[in-house]
mmCIF file of C-alpha atoms in Angstrom:
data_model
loop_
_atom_site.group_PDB
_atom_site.id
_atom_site.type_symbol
_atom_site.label_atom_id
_atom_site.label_comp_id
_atom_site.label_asym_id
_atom_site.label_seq_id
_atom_site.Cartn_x
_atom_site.Cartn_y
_atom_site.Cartn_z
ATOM 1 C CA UNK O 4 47.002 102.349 139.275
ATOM 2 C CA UNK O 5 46.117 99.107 138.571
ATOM 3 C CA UNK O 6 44.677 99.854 135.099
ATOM 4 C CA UNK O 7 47.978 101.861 134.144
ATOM 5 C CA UNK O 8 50.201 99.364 135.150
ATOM 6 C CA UNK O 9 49.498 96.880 132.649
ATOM 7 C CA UNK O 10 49.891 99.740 129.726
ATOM 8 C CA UNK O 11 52.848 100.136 131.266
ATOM 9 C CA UNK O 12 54.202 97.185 131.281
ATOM 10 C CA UNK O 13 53.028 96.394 127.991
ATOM 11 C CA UNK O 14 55.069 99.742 126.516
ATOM 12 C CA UNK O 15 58.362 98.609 128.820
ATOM 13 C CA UNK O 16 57.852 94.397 127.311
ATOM 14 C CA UNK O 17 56.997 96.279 123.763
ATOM 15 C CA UNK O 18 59.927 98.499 123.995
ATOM 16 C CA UNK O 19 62.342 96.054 125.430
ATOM 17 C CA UNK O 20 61.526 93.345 122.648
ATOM 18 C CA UNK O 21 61.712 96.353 119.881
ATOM 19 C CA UNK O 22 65.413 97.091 121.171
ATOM 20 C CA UNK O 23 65.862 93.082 121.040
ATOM 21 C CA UNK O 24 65.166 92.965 117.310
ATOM 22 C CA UNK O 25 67.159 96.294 116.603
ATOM 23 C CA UNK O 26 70.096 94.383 118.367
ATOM 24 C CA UNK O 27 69.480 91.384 116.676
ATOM 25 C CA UNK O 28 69.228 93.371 112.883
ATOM 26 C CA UNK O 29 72.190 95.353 113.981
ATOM 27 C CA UNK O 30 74.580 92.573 115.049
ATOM 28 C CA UNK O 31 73.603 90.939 111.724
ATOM 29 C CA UNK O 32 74.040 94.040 109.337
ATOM 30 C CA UNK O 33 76.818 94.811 107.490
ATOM 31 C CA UNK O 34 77.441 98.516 108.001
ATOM 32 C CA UNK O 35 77.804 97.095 111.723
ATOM 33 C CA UNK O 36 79.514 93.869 111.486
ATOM 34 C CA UNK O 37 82.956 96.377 113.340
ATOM 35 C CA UNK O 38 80.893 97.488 116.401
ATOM 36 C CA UNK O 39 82.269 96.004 119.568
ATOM 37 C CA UNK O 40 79.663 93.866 122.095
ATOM 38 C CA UNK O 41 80.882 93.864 125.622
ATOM 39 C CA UNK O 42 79.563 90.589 126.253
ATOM 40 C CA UNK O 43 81.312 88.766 122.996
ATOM 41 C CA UNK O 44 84.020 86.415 124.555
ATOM 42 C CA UNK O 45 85.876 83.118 123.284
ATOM 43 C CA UNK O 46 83.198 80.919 125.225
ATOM 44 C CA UNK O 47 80.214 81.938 122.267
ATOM 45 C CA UNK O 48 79.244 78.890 120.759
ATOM 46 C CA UNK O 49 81.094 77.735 117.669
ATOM 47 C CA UNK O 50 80.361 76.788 113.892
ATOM 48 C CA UNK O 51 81.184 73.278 114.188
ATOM 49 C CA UNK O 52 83.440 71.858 111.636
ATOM 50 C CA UNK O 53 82.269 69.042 109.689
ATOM 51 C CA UNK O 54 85.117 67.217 107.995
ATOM 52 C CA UNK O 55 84.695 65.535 104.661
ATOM 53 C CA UNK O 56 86.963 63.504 102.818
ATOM 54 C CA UNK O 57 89.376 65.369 100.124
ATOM 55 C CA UNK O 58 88.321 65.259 96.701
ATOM 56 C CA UNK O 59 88.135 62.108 94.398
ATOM 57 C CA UNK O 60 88.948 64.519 91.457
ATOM 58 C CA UNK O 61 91.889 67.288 91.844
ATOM 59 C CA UNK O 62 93.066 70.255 89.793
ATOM 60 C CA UNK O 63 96.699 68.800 88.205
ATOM 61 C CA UNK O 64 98.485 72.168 88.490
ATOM 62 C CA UNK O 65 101.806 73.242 88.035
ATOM 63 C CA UNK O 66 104.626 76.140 88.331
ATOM 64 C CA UNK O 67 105.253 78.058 91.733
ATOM 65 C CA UNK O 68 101.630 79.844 92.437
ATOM 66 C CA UNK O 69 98.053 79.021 90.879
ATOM 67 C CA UNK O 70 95.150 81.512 92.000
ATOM 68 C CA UNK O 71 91.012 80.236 92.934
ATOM 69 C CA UNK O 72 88.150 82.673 93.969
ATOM 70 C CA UNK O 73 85.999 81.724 96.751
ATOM 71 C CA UNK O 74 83.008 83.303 98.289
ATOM 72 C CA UNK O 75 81.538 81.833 101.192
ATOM 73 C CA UNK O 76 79.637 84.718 103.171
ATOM 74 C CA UNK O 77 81.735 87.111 105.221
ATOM 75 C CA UNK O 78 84.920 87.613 103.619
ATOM 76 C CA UNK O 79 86.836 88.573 107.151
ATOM 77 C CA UNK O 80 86.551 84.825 107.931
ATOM 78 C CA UNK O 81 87.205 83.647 104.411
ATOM 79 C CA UNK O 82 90.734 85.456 104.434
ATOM 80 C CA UNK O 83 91.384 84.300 107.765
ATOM 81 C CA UNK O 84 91.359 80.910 107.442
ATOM 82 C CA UNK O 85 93.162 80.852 103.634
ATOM 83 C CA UNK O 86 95.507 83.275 105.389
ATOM 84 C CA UNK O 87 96.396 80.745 107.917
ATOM 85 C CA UNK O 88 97.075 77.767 105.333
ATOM 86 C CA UNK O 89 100.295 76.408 104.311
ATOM 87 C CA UNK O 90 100.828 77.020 100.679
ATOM 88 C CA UNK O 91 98.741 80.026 100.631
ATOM 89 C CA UNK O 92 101.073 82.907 99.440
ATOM 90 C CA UNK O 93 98.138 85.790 99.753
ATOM 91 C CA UNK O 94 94.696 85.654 100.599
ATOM 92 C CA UNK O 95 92.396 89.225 99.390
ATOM 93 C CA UNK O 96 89.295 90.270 100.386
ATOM 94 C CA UNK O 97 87.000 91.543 97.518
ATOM 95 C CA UNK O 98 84.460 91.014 95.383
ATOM 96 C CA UNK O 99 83.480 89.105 92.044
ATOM 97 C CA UNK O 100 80.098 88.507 90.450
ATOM 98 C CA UNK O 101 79.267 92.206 88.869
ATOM 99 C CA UNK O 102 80.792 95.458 87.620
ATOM 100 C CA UNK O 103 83.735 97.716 88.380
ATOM 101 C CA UNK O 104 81.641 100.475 89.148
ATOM 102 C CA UNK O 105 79.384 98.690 91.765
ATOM 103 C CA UNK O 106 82.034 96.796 93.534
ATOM 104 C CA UNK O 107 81.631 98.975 96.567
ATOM 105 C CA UNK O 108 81.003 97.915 100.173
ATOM 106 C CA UNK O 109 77.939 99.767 100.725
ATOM 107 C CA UNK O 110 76.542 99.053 97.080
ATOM 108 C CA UNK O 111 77.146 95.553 97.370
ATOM 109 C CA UNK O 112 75.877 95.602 101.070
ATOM 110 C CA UNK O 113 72.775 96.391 99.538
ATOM 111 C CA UNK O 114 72.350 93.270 97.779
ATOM 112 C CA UNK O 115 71.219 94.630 94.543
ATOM 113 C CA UNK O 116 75.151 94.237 92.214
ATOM 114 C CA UNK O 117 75.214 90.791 91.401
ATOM 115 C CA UNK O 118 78.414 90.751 93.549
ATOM 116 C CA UNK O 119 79.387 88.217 96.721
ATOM 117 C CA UNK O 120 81.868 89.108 98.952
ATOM 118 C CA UNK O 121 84.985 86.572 98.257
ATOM 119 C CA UNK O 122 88.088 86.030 98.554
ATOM 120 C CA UNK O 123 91.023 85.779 95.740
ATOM 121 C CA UNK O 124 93.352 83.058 96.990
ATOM 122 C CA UNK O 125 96.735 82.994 95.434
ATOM 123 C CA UNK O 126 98.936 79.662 96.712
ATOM 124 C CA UNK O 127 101.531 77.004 95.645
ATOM 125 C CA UNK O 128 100.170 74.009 94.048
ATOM 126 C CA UNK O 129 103.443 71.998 94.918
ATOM 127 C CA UNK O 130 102.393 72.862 98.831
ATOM 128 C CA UNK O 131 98.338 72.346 98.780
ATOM 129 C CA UNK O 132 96.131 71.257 96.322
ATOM 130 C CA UNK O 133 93.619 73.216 95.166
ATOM 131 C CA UNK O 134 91.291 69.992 95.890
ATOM 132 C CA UNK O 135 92.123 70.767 99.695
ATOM 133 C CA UNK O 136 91.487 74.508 99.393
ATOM 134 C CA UNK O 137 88.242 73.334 98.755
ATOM 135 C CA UNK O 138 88.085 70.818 101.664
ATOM 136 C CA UNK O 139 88.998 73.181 104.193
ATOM 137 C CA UNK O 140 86.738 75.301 102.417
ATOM 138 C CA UNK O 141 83.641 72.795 103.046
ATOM 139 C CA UNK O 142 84.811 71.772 106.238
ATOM 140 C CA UNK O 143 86.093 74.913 108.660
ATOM 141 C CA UNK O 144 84.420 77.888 106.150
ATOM 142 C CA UNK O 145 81.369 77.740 104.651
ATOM 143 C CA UNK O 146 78.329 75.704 105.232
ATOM 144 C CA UNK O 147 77.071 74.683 101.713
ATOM 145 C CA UNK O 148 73.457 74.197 102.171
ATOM 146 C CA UNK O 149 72.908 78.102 102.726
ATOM 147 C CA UNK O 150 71.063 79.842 100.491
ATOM 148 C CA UNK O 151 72.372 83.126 100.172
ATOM 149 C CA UNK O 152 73.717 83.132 103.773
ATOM 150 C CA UNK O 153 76.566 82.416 106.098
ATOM 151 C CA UNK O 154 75.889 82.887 109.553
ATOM 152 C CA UNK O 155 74.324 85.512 110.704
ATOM 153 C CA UNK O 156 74.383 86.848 107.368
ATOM 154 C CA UNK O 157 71.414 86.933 104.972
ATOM 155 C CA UNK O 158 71.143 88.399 101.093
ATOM 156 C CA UNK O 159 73.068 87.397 98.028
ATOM 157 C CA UNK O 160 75.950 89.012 98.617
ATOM 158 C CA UNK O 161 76.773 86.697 100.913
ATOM 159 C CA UNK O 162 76.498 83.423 99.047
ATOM 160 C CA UNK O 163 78.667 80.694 98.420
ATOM 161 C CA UNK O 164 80.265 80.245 95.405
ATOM 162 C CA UNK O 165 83.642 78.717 94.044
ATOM 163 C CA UNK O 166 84.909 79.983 91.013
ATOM 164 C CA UNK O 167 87.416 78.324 89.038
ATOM 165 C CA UNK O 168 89.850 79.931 87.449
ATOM 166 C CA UNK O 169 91.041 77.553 85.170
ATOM 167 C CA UNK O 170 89.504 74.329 83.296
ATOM 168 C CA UNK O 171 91.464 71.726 85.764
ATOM 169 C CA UNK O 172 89.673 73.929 88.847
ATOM 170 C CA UNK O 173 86.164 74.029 87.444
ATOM 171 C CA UNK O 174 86.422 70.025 86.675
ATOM 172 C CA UNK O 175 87.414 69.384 90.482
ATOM 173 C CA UNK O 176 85.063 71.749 91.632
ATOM 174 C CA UNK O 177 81.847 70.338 89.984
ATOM 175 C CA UNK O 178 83.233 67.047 90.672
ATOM 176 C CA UNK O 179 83.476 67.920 94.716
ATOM 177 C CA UNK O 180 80.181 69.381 94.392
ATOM 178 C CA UNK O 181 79.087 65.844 93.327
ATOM 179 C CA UNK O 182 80.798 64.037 95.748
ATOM 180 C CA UNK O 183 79.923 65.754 98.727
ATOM 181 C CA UNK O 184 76.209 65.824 97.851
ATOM 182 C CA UNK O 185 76.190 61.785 97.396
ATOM 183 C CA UNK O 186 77.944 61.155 100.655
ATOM 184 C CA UNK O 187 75.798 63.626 102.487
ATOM 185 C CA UNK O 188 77.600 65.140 105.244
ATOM 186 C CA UNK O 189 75.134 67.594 106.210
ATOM 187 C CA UNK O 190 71.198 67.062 106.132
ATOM 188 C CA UNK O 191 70.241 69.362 103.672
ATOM 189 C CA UNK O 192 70.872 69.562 100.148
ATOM 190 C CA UNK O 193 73.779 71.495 98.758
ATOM 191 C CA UNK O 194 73.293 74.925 97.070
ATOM 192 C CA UNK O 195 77.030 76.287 96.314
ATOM 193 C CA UNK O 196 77.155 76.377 92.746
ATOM 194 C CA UNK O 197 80.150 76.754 90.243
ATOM 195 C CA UNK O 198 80.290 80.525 88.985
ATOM 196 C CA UNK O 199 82.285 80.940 86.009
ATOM 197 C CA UNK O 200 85.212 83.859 86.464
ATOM 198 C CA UNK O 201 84.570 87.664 85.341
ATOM 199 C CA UNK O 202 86.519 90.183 87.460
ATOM 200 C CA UNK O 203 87.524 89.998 90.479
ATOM 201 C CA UNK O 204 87.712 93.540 92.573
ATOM 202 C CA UNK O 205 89.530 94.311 95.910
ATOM 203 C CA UNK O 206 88.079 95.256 98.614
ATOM 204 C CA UNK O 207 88.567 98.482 100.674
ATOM 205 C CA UNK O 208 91.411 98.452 102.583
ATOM 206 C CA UNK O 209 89.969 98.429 105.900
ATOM 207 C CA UNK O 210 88.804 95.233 105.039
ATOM 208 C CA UNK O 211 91.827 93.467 104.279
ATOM 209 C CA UNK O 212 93.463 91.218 107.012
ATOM 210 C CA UNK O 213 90.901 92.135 109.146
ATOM 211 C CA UNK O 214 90.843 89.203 111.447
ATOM 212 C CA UNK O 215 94.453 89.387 112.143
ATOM 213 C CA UNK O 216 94.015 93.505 112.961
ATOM 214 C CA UNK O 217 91.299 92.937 114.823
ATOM 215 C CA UNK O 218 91.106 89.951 117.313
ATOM 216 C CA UNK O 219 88.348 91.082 119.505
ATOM 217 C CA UNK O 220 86.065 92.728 117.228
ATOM 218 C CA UNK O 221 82.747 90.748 118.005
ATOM 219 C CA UNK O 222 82.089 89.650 114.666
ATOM 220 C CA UNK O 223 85.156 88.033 114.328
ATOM 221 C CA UNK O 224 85.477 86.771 117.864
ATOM 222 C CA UNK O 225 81.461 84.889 117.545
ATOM 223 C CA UNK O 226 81.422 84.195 114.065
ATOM 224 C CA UNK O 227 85.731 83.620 112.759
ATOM 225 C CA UNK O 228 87.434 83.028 114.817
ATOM 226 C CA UNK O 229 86.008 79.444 114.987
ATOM 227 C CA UNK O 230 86.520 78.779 112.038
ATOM 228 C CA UNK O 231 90.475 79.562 112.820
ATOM 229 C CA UNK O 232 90.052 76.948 115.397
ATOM 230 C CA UNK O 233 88.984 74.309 113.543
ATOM 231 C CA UNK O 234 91.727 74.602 110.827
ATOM 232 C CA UNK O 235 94.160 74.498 113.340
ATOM 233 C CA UNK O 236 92.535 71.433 115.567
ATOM 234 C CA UNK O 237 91.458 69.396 112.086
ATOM 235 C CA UNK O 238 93.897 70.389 109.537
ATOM 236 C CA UNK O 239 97.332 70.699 111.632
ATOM 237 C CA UNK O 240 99.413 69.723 109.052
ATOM 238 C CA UNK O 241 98.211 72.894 106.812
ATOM 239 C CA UNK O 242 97.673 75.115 109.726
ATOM 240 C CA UNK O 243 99.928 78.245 109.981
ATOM 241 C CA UNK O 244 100.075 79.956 113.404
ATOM 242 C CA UNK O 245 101.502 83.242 111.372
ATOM 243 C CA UNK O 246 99.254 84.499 108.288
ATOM 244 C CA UNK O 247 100.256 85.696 105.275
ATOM 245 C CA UNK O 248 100.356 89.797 105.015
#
């Protein structure tokens, strides 16, 4: 018995740490970013916000809507929060960076397109700028010192990326890029780069407004829907308790 047990032990330890890093992959992969966890509750820790000052350089814009393209991991959170912002007249999950015929959620899942997941903001420049698009962006969205990541998120796909869709946005956006990596608000360097516009393709449907359909999906409770909080608690004056359908 007492030479068994420790084989024993060793297979129950081995087993339990095996279903630890299956959980672990699972929680973290995309074909499984919709399964509920029991345990997921508003008290998970949140992404904190770090707040940066708005942009010395903004896009001079005019007429009643101006569109910008913005991938920054996870594109249920990137809707959320642009759904949520005054100005914003629709906010579309999708994806830009590679063809028609690959813009597919379990091709690009796969990390082998050339797509990231984004988001295809379309807002009024007379209500917010697209210079604090970009702030809220930086400060309640993405963290721009991941490398191909957002969160729990790892691979390509899921980098960070603003793409201009005009010359006055790609000017403000290289220009913020500047700006925020002199004043360095976060301790390492920053990796988002500047991608230049090709085609932008919607997402599934089941993908679209998912935050709002789903409030307690586990994803979205860890991972979102702090982000949501910190637009409301730092940008109040842009914050919309009702999104945009």
């Amino acid at each position: 018995m007492h030479t068994a047990f420790p084989k024993i032990a060793f297979a129950t330890i081995s087993l339990a740490a095996a279903g630890a890093v299956w959980i672990g992959i699972n929680a973290s992969s995309p074909d499984n970013r919709q399964s509920i966890n029991p345990f997921a509750n508003e008290a998970h820790a949140a992404e904190k916000a770090v707040i940066i000052p708005t942009p010395r350089i903004d896009a001079s814009e005019k007429g009643a809507r101006a569109t910008a393209i913005f991938a920054g991991g996870c594109f249920w959170g990137v809707e959320g929060v642009f759904a949520h912002t005054k100005g914003v007249i629709s906010a579309v999950s999708g994806y830009h960076g590679g063809t028609k015929r690959s813009a597919a959620y379990k091709l690009v899942s796969a990390g082998m397109t050339g797509h990231a997941e984004a988001v295809r903001v379309v807002y009024d420049p007379d209500v917010v700028s697209y210079g604090q698009l970009m702030q809220i962006f930086f400060s309640v969205v993405a963290d721009p010192t991941m490398l191909n990541a957002q969160g729990p998120d790892r691979g390509k796909h899921y980098r960070s990326a603003l793409v201009p869709m005009n010359d006055a946005q790609a000017r403000a956006a290289r220009a913020y890029l500047a700006q925020l990596g002199e004043g360095k608000y976060w301790k390492r360097p920053i990796v988002t780069k500047v991608e230049a516009y090709k085609a932008f393709y919607p997402a599934e449907s089941y993908h679209q407004d998912f935050m709002h359909k789903n409030p307690r999906n586990a994803y979205i409770v860890r991972w979102d829907k702090p982000k949501l909080a910190n637009l409301k608690q730092h940008f109040p004056g842009l914050y919309r308790a009702k999104p945009v359908r």
